[in-house]
Tab-separated table of C-alpha atoms and ligand atoms in Angstrom:
chain	number	residue	atom	x	y	z
A	1	MET	CA	-2.508	27.075	7.551
A	2	THR	CA	-0.505	27.684	4.385
A	3	THR	CA	-0.409	25.226	1.509
A	4	VAL	CA	3.011	24.547	0.029
A	5	THR	CA	2.307	22.858	-3.275
A	6	GLY	CA	5.058	20.644	-4.638
A	7	ALA	CA	7.102	21.174	-1.503
A	8	SER	CA	10.629	19.912	-1.762
A	9	LEU	CA	12.241	17.320	0.392
A	10	THR	CA	13.954	20.177	2.228
A	11	THR	CA	10.608	21.685	3.270
A	12	ALA	CA	9.410	18.323	4.596
A	13	ILE	CA	12.648	17.766	6.517
A	14	GLU	CA	12.482	21.266	8.015
A	15	LEU	CA	8.894	20.689	9.126
A	16	LEU	CA	9.720	17.380	10.823
A	17	ASP	CA	13.000	18.639	12.261
A	18	THR	CA	11.285	21.641	13.869
A	19	ALA	CA	8.442	19.483	15.221
A	20	ALA	CA	10.788	16.843	16.661
A	21	SER	CA	13.120	19.401	18.240
A	22	ALA	CA	10.123	21.044	19.936
A	23	GLY	CA	8.858	17.703	21.254
A	24	ALA	CA	5.638	18.173	19.254
A	25	THR	CA	2.984	15.489	18.893
A	26	VAL	CA	3.160	13.823	15.481
A	27	VAL	CA	0.516	11.357	14.310
A	28	LEU	CA	1.524	9.101	11.410
A	29	SER	CA	-0.706	6.855	9.305
A	30	GLY	CA	-0.672	4.819	6.123
A	31	HIS	CA	-3.728	3.898	4.039
A	32	VAL	CA	-6.636	1.612	4.955
A	33	GLN	CA	-5.842	-2.087	4.853
A	34	PRO	CA	-2.161	-1.196	5.104
A	35	ASP	CA	0.434	-3.073	3.075
A	36	ALA	CA	4.166	-3.407	3.713
A	37	ASP	CA	4.946	-0.022	2.137
A	38	ALA	CA	2.278	1.828	4.140
A	39	LEU	CA	3.245	0.168	7.432
A	40	GLY	CA	6.990	0.107	6.795
A	41	SER	CA	6.908	3.843	6.008
A	42	THR	CA	4.802	4.629	9.069
A	43	LEU	CA	6.874	2.576	11.502
A	44	ALA	CA	10.268	3.698	10.189
A	45	LEU	CA	9.429	7.407	10.203
A	46	ALA	CA	7.681	7.116	13.577
A	47	GLU	CA	10.743	5.533	15.149
A	48	GLY	CA	13.071	8.079	13.524
A	49	LEU	CA	10.999	11.006	14.821
A	50	ARG	CA	10.748	9.418	18.264
A	51	ARG	CA	14.534	9.241	18.416
A	52	ARG	CA	14.694	12.914	17.457
A	53	GLY	CA	12.432	13.898	20.366
A	54	ALA	CA	8.910	13.985	18.925
A	55	ARG	CA	5.895	12.577	20.778
A	56	VAL	CA	4.913	10.037	18.172
A	57	VAL	CA	1.647	8.174	17.634
A	58	ALA	CA	1.685	5.622	14.805
A	59	THR	CA	-1.698	4.345	13.618
A	60	PHE	CA	-3.679	3.324	10.546
A	61	PRO	CA	-7.333	3.824	9.526
A	62	ALA	CA	-10.029	1.502	10.883
A	63	PRO	CA	-10.562	-1.402	10.954
A	64	PHE	CA	-7.625	-1.988	13.307
A	65	VAL	CA	-6.687	-5.367	11.894
A	66	LEU	CA	-3.063	-6.019	11.050
A	67	PRO	CA	-2.324	-8.733	8.452
A	68	GLU	CA	-0.366	-11.608	9.999
A	69	SER	CA	2.266	-11.154	7.285
A	70	LEU	CA	3.062	-7.677	8.692
A	71	SER	CA	2.468	-8.018	12.428
A	72	TRP	CA	6.141	-8.891	13.045
A	73	LEU	CA	7.444	-5.553	11.677
A	74	PRO	CA	9.530	-3.772	14.353
A	75	GLY	CA	7.297	-1.297	16.192
A	76	ALA	CA	4.013	-2.857	15.016
A	77	GLY	CA	3.148	-3.739	18.623
A	78	ALA	CA	3.054	-0.043	19.516
A	79	LEU	CA	0.524	0.893	16.807
A	80	VAL	CA	-2.475	2.700	18.305
A	81	PRO	CA	-6.072	2.146	17.056
A	82	SER	CA	-7.332	5.147	15.086
A	83	ASP	CA	-10.099	5.916	17.614
A	84	GLN	CA	-7.518	6.391	20.387
A	85	ILE	CA	-5.242	9.001	18.836
A	86	PRO	CA	-4.980	12.745	19.566
A	87	THR	CA	-7.430	14.481	17.232
A	88	ALA	CA	-5.538	17.779	16.920
A	89	PRO	CA	-1.797	16.972	16.870
A	90	GLU	CA	0.745	19.566	15.829
A	91	VAL	CA	1.656	17.450	12.796
A	92	PHE	CA	-0.105	14.671	10.872
A	93	VAL	CA	1.891	12.603	8.383
A	94	SER	CA	0.036	10.622	5.698
A	95	LEU	CA	2.130	7.867	4.119
A	96	ASP	CA	1.448	5.873	0.913
A	97	ALA	CA	-2.169	7.138	0.735
A	98	SER	CA	-3.016	8.108	-2.849
A	99	SER	CA	-6.133	10.089	-1.901
A	100	THR	CA	-7.929	11.439	1.163
A	101	GLY	CA	-10.425	8.580	0.882
A	102	ARG	CA	-7.609	6.086	1.514
A	103	LEU	CA	-7.174	7.652	4.974
A	104	GLY	CA	-10.658	6.452	5.964
A	105	ASP	CA	-11.640	7.699	9.417
A	106	LEU	CA	-8.362	9.637	9.723
A	107	ALA	CA	-8.965	11.988	6.761
A	108	GLY	CA	-10.198	14.702	9.161
A	109	LEU	CA	-6.685	14.990	10.617
A	110	LEU	CA	-5.603	16.673	7.385
A	111	HIS	CA	-7.529	19.691	8.660
A	112	SER	CA	-7.539	19.268	12.450
A	113	ALA	CA	-3.741	18.923	12.676
A	114	GLY	CA	-1.637	22.097	12.786
A	115	THR	CA	0.222	20.955	9.672
A	116	SER	CA	-0.228	17.894	7.469
A	117	LEU	CA	2.587	16.298	5.506
A	118	VAL	CA	1.689	13.947	2.651
A	119	VAL	CA	4.407	11.480	1.653
A	120	ASP	CA	3.401	9.358	-1.331
A	121	HIS	CA	4.497	7.907	-4.676
A	122	HIS	CA	1.197	7.352	-6.544
A	123	ALA	CA	0.886	9.085	-9.911
A	124	SER	CA	-2.858	9.311	-9.226
A	125	ASN	CA	-2.317	11.450	-6.077
A	126	PRO	CA	-4.488	14.537	-6.692
A	127	GLY	CA	-2.507	16.695	-4.236
A	128	PHE	CA	-3.707	17.184	-0.691
A	129	GLY	CA	-2.224	18.183	2.662
A	130	THR	CA	-0.275	21.273	3.695
A	131	VAL	CA	3.155	20.053	2.659
A	132	ARG	CA	3.457	17.495	-0.142
A	133	LEU	CA	6.321	15.145	-0.768
A	134	VAL	CA	4.806	13.208	-3.671
A	135	ASP	CA	7.156	11.571	-6.167
A	136	PRO	CA	5.666	9.127	-8.701
A	137	GLY	CA	9.253	8.286	-9.665
A	138	ALA	CA	9.865	6.716	-6.250
A	139	ALA	CA	9.452	2.941	-6.334
A	140	ALA	CA	7.844	2.986	-2.888
A	141	THR	CA	6.948	5.460	-0.161
A	142	VAL	CA	9.768	3.983	1.951
A	143	VAL	CA	12.231	5.471	-0.586
A	144	LEU	CA	11.011	8.934	0.414
A	145	VAL	CA	11.041	8.004	4.114
A	146	ALA	CA	14.664	6.869	3.757
A	147	GLU	CA	15.506	10.347	2.429
A	148	LEU	CA	13.601	11.994	5.278
A	149	LEU	CA	15.489	9.903	7.848
A	150	ASP	CA	18.794	10.882	6.225
A	151	GLY	CA	17.736	14.536	6.299
A	152	LEU	CA	16.829	14.249	9.977
A	153	GLY	CA	20.202	12.704	10.738
A	154	VAL	CA	18.707	9.428	11.975
A	155	ALA	CA	21.073	6.464	11.585
A	156	TRP	CA	19.545	3.340	10.030
A	157	ASP	CA	19.734	0.461	12.465
A	158	ASP	CA	18.353	-3.053	12.039
A	159	ASP	CA	14.769	-2.105	12.999
A	160	LEU	CA	14.532	0.904	10.700
A	161	ALA	CA	16.216	-0.944	7.834
A	162	THR	CA	13.835	-3.891	8.244
A	163	CYS	CA	10.786	-1.619	7.913
A	164	LEU	CA	12.259	0.174	4.892
A	165	TYR	CA	13.321	-3.057	3.168
A	166	ALA	CA	9.876	-4.618	3.672
A	167	GLY	CA	8.194	-1.707	1.870
A	168	LEU	CA	10.789	-1.651	-0.896
A	169	ALA	CA	10.660	-5.392	-1.569
A	170	ALA	CA	6.842	-5.431	-1.517
A	171	ASP	CA	6.223	-2.487	-3.861
A	172	THR	CA	8.840	-3.621	-6.386
A	173	GLY	CA	7.634	-7.233	-6.378
A	174	SER	CA	11.046	-8.211	-5.007
A	175	PHE	CA	12.782	-5.922	-7.520
A	176	ARG	CA	10.976	-7.423	-10.536
A	177	PHE	CA	8.566	-4.586	-11.460
A	178	GLY	CA	9.309	-1.722	-13.847
A	179	ASN	CA	9.599	0.755	-10.970
A	180	THR	CA	12.927	-0.852	-10.031
A	181	ALA	CA	15.754	1.506	-11.025
A	182	PRO	CA	19.486	1.578	-10.283
A	183	GLY	CA	18.737	3.751	-7.243
A	184	THR	CA	16.337	1.084	-5.957
A	185	HIS	CA	19.132	-1.470	-5.862
A	186	GLU	CA	21.483	1.104	-4.337
A	187	LEU	CA	18.987	1.682	-1.524
A	188	ALA	CA	18.551	-2.083	-1.096
A	189	ALA	CA	22.340	-2.495	-0.934
A	190	ARG	CA	22.562	0.162	1.773
A	191	LEU	CA	19.763	-1.545	3.731
A	192	LEU	CA	21.417	-4.969	3.426
A	193	GLY	CA	24.629	-3.333	4.580
A	194	THR	CA	23.033	-2.760	7.989
A	195	GLY	CA	22.999	-6.532	8.433
A	196	ILE	CA	19.230	-7.144	8.183
A	197	ASP	CA	17.985	-10.667	7.586
A	198	HIS	CA	16.469	-9.998	4.155
A	199	ALA	CA	15.740	-13.657	3.410
A	200	THR	CA	13.586	-13.987	6.526
A	201	ILE	CA	11.860	-10.663	5.769
A	202	SER	CA	10.958	-11.900	2.268
A	203	GLN	CA	9.872	-15.302	3.538
A	204	ARG	CA	7.536	-13.676	6.071
A	205	LEU	CA	6.147	-11.242	3.497
A	206	PHE	CA	5.746	-13.452	0.449
A	207	ASP	CA	6.239	-17.120	1.232
A	208	THR	CA	4.278	-17.807	4.385
A	209	ALA	CA	0.572	-18.731	4.502
A	210	PRO	CA	-1.663	-21.125	6.423
A	211	PHE	CA	-2.427	-24.440	4.705
A	212	GLY	CA	-5.972	-23.197	4.019
A	213	ARG	CA	-4.562	-20.888	1.328
A	214	LEU	CA	-4.077	-23.934	-0.946
A	215	PRO	CA	-7.725	-25.128	-1.124
A	216	LEU	CA	-8.830	-21.477	-1.398
A	217	LEU	CA	-6.412	-20.962	-4.276
A	218	SER	CA	-7.758	-24.075	-5.962
A	219	LEU	CA	-11.314	-22.744	-5.710
A	220	VAL	CA	-10.439	-19.241	-6.909
A	221	ALA	CA	-8.147	-20.371	-9.748
A	222	GLY	CA	-10.764	-22.896	-10.831
A	223	ARG	CA	-13.391	-20.208	-11.393
A	224	ALA	CA	-11.114	-17.808	-13.313
A	225	CYS	CA	-12.507	-16.507	-16.632
A	226	LEU	CA	-10.438	-15.543	-19.665
A	227	GLU	CA	-11.957	-12.911	-21.972
A	228	THR	CA	-9.419	-12.268	-24.707
A	229	GLU	CA	-11.812	-9.991	-26.626
A	230	VAL	CA	-12.009	-7.412	-23.818
A	231	GLY	CA	-9.373	-4.697	-24.331
A	232	ALA	CA	-5.960	-6.344	-24.582
A	233	GLY	CA	-7.402	-9.401	-22.822
A	234	LEU	CA	-8.890	-9.790	-19.360
A	235	VAL	CA	-8.540	-12.620	-16.862
A	236	TRP	CA	-10.616	-12.328	-13.740
A	237	THR	CA	-11.805	-14.246	-10.734
A	238	TRP	CA	-13.401	-13.581	-7.396
A	239	ALA	CA	-13.380	-14.639	-3.767
A	240	THR	CA	-15.121	-13.449	-0.650
A	241	VAL	CA	-13.881	-12.745	2.844
A	242	ALA	CA	-16.529	-15.271	3.973
A	243	GLU	CA	-14.900	-17.959	1.791
A	244	ALA	CA	-11.530	-17.108	3.313
A	245	ARG	CA	-13.078	-17.588	6.761
A	246	ASP	CA	-14.507	-20.941	5.638
A	247	HIS	CA	-10.903	-21.990	4.964
A	248	GLY	CA	-9.764	-20.733	8.364
A	249	LEU	CA	-8.142	-17.659	6.824
A	250	ALA	CA	-8.175	-13.941	7.585
A	251	GLY	CA	-9.517	-11.691	4.817
A	252	ASP	CA	-6.032	-10.398	3.953
A	253	GLN	CA	-5.217	-13.859	2.587
A	254	LEU	CA	-7.162	-12.788	-0.524
A	255	GLU	CA	-4.463	-10.202	-1.356
A	256	ALA	CA	-1.926	-12.668	-2.744
A	257	LEU	CA	-4.396	-14.269	-5.188
A	258	VAL	CA	-3.861	-11.639	-7.878
A	259	ASP	CA	-0.176	-12.579	-8.062
A	260	VAL	CA	-1.194	-16.007	-9.344
A	261	ILE	CA	-3.872	-14.746	-11.733
A	262	ARG	CA	-1.710	-12.009	-13.296
A	263	ALA	CA	0.726	-14.513	-14.813
A	264	THR	CA	-1.865	-15.400	-17.499
A	265	ARG	CA	-0.130	-14.810	-20.845
A	266	GLU	CA	-3.329	-14.370	-22.888
A	267	ALA	CA	-4.583	-11.408	-20.855
A	268	ASP	CA	-2.941	-8.025	-20.386
A	269	VAL	CA	-5.219	-7.194	-17.452
A	270	ALA	CA	-5.783	-9.404	-14.418
A	271	CYS	CA	-8.528	-8.714	-11.915
A	272	VAL	CA	-9.462	-10.210	-8.560
A	273	LEU	CA	-12.749	-9.110	-7.011
A	274	LYS	CA	-12.714	-9.475	-3.238
A	275	GLY	CA	-16.198	-9.648	-1.715
A	276	GLN	CA	-16.490	-7.879	1.634
A	277	ASP	CA	-18.957	-8.691	4.406
A	278	ASP	CA	-20.928	-5.495	3.653
A	279	GLY	CA	-21.576	-6.670	0.072
A	280	SER	CA	-19.050	-4.348	-1.584
A	281	TRP	CA	-16.257	-5.608	-3.860
A	282	VAL	CA	-12.661	-4.494	-3.390
A	283	VAL	CA	-11.090	-4.793	-6.832
A	284	SER	CA	-7.403	-5.426	-7.554
A	285	LEU	CA	-6.171	-4.737	-11.088
A	286	ARG	CA	-2.808	-5.658	-12.586
A	287	SER	CA	-1.464	-4.961	-16.078
A	288	ARG	CA	1.231	-6.864	-17.952
A	289	GLY	CA	2.213	-3.568	-19.594
A	290	ALA	CA	-0.110	-2.527	-22.436
A	291	THR	CA	-2.930	-1.172	-20.282
A	292	ASP	CA	-2.805	1.708	-17.793
A	293	VAL	CA	-4.927	0.204	-15.020
A	294	SER	CA	-4.541	3.298	-12.802
A	295	HIS	CA	-6.578	5.176	-15.412
A	296	VAL	CA	-9.285	2.481	-15.240
A	297	ALA	CA	-9.246	2.502	-11.422
A	298	ILE	CA	-9.462	6.309	-11.237
A	299	GLU	CA	-12.489	6.273	-13.584
A	300	LEU	CA	-14.127	3.711	-11.293
A	301	GLY	CA	-13.421	5.687	-8.114
A	302	GLY	CA	-10.006	4.368	-7.033
A	303	GLY	CA	-6.379	4.883	-7.963
A	304	GLY	CA	-2.945	3.336	-8.057
A	305	HIS	CA	-0.095	2.879	-10.493
A	306	ARG	CA	0.050	2.099	-14.214
A	307	GLN	CA	0.483	-1.648	-13.651
A	308	ALA	CA	-1.180	-2.064	-10.221
A	309	ALA	CA	-4.342	-0.285	-9.159
A	310	GLY	CA	-7.579	-0.780	-7.288
A	311	TYR	CA	-10.991	0.539	-6.352
A	312	THR	CA	-14.120	-0.402	-4.414
A	313	SER	CA	-17.411	-1.233	-6.176
A	314	ARG	CA	-20.833	-1.141	-4.542
A	315	LEU	CA	-22.422	-2.958	-7.512
A	316	ASP	CA	-23.041	-6.710	-7.392
A	317	LEU	CA	-20.541	-9.126	-8.942
A	318	PRO	CA	-22.030	-9.153	-12.510
A	319	GLY	CA	-22.456	-5.353	-12.374
A	320	THR	CA	-18.888	-4.821	-11.166
A	321	ILE	CA	-17.327	-6.970	-13.867
A	322	ALA	CA	-19.612	-5.435	-16.547
A	323	ALA	CA	-18.450	-1.928	-15.555
A	324	LEU	CA	-14.825	-3.053	-15.754
A	325	ARG	CA	-15.368	-4.656	-19.182
A	326	GLY	CA	-16.937	-1.404	-20.337
A	327	MET	CA	-13.927	0.632	-19.231
A	328	LEU	CA	-11.416	-1.755	-20.812
A	329	ALA	CA	-13.392	-2.008	-24.035
A	330	THR	CA	-13.290	1.761	-24.638
A	331	GLY	CA	-9.538	1.499	-25.197
A	332	SER	CA	-9.065	4.740	-23.238
A	333	SER	CA	-6.790	2.889	-20.877
A	334	ASN	CA	-4.050	2.259	-23.419
B	1	AMP	P1	-3.954	-3.640	-4.403
B	1	AMP	O1	-4.617	-4.279	-5.555
B	1	AMP	O2	-4.870	-3.442	-3.227
B	1	AMP	O3	-2.659	-4.308	-4.042
B	1	AMP	O4	-3.583	-2.165	-4.847
B	1	AMP	C1	-2.758	-1.916	-5.958
B	1	AMP	C2	-2.392	-0.457	-5.995
B	1	AMP	O5	-3.561	0.339	-6.163
B	1	AMP	C3	-1.748	0.062	-4.725
B	1	AMP	O6	-0.732	0.975	-5.102
B	1	AMP	C4	-2.850	0.766	-3.995
B	1	AMP	O7	-2.351	1.833	-3.227
B	1	AMP	C5	-3.733	1.261	-5.110
B	1	AMP	N1	-5.143	1.221	-4.715
B	1	AMP	C6	-5.844	0.129	-4.391
B	1	AMP	N2	-7.115	0.437	-4.067
B	1	AMP	C7	-7.225	1.767	-4.175
B	1	AMP	C8	-8.292	2.724	-3.955
B	1	AMP	N3	-9.510	2.333	-3.555
B	1	AMP	N4	-8.023	4.023	-4.163
B	1	AMP	C9	-6.794	4.425	-4.560
B	1	AMP	N5	-5.760	3.587	-4.788
B	1	AMP	C10	-5.955	2.281	-4.604
B	2	MN	MN1	0.313	0.752	-0.375
B	3	MN	MN1	3.411	2.143	-2.024
């Protein structure tokens, strides 16, 4: 197994083209608790490779629970649980995973597969896998998948374009975040040109939730704390998966909370601590621009982007927030 560091797009296309032409088995996966970019990338590339002749298995790391907001993505019904996949495929493709840890129970495939291809856009990606297509300049992993599909000569139909658009819209905050560049809009224009129903895609992704989200939001917003003296200002709140259940909601309904909290003008950093059933806290960080929260997340064992990052804490709630305060107070994140 040879390692091709900083492999170009051409190397990745050649690898996939050869595998597909030979009818090889290709396993594809995004990161744990997949979002629209991870799943959209996985499903679009899986379908493209299938059309080119590969034996494709699309999966994601355990637990095998798909958020309702993503279960409608074309191809999602064919996703295979991670404990039912071939353990030594010819090729393994990791998509939108910023580190091996984000591949959970599938990390072993990086070594058991004949070749592993890592497709990602996180600046915090340390570099792993045999062939690496990692571009922090890409607004989303689907941008790189779109280039791979072009290179493989796969035409973008409605299903592929829907998966790609979902990832692009999600990771750019509907084209509002700083990662949106002229090329982002050009890609979006090309995707819309296929005739996809972008309004329905966005409604399903961003504007659909059970009624129980409203009382949960009230509870979580009501307990938010503003600490203007910490770093460039910190606003934080917390919620548990158990509380979501109490409101008749799946745990993934906690993901959208940070989008409400991060609007707070007085705080550069917004944080939502999401309590898991095992007692750990999954932490979402957002920055309004002055603070590099990926740096903070990396120091605390996670990763991400400058303005959106995360990590998991095994400390209790006061311990977790104290550690975060400590990191922000050092000023090393600016
Ligand atoms: P989230 O707050 O879960 O929406 O994540 C924000 C960003 O941080 C995304 O780009 C994630 O891929 C990244 N991220 C979240 N949690 C982790 C983690 N534990 N390790 C590495 N990156 C993470
Ligand atoms: Mn992601
Ligand atoms: Mn992404």
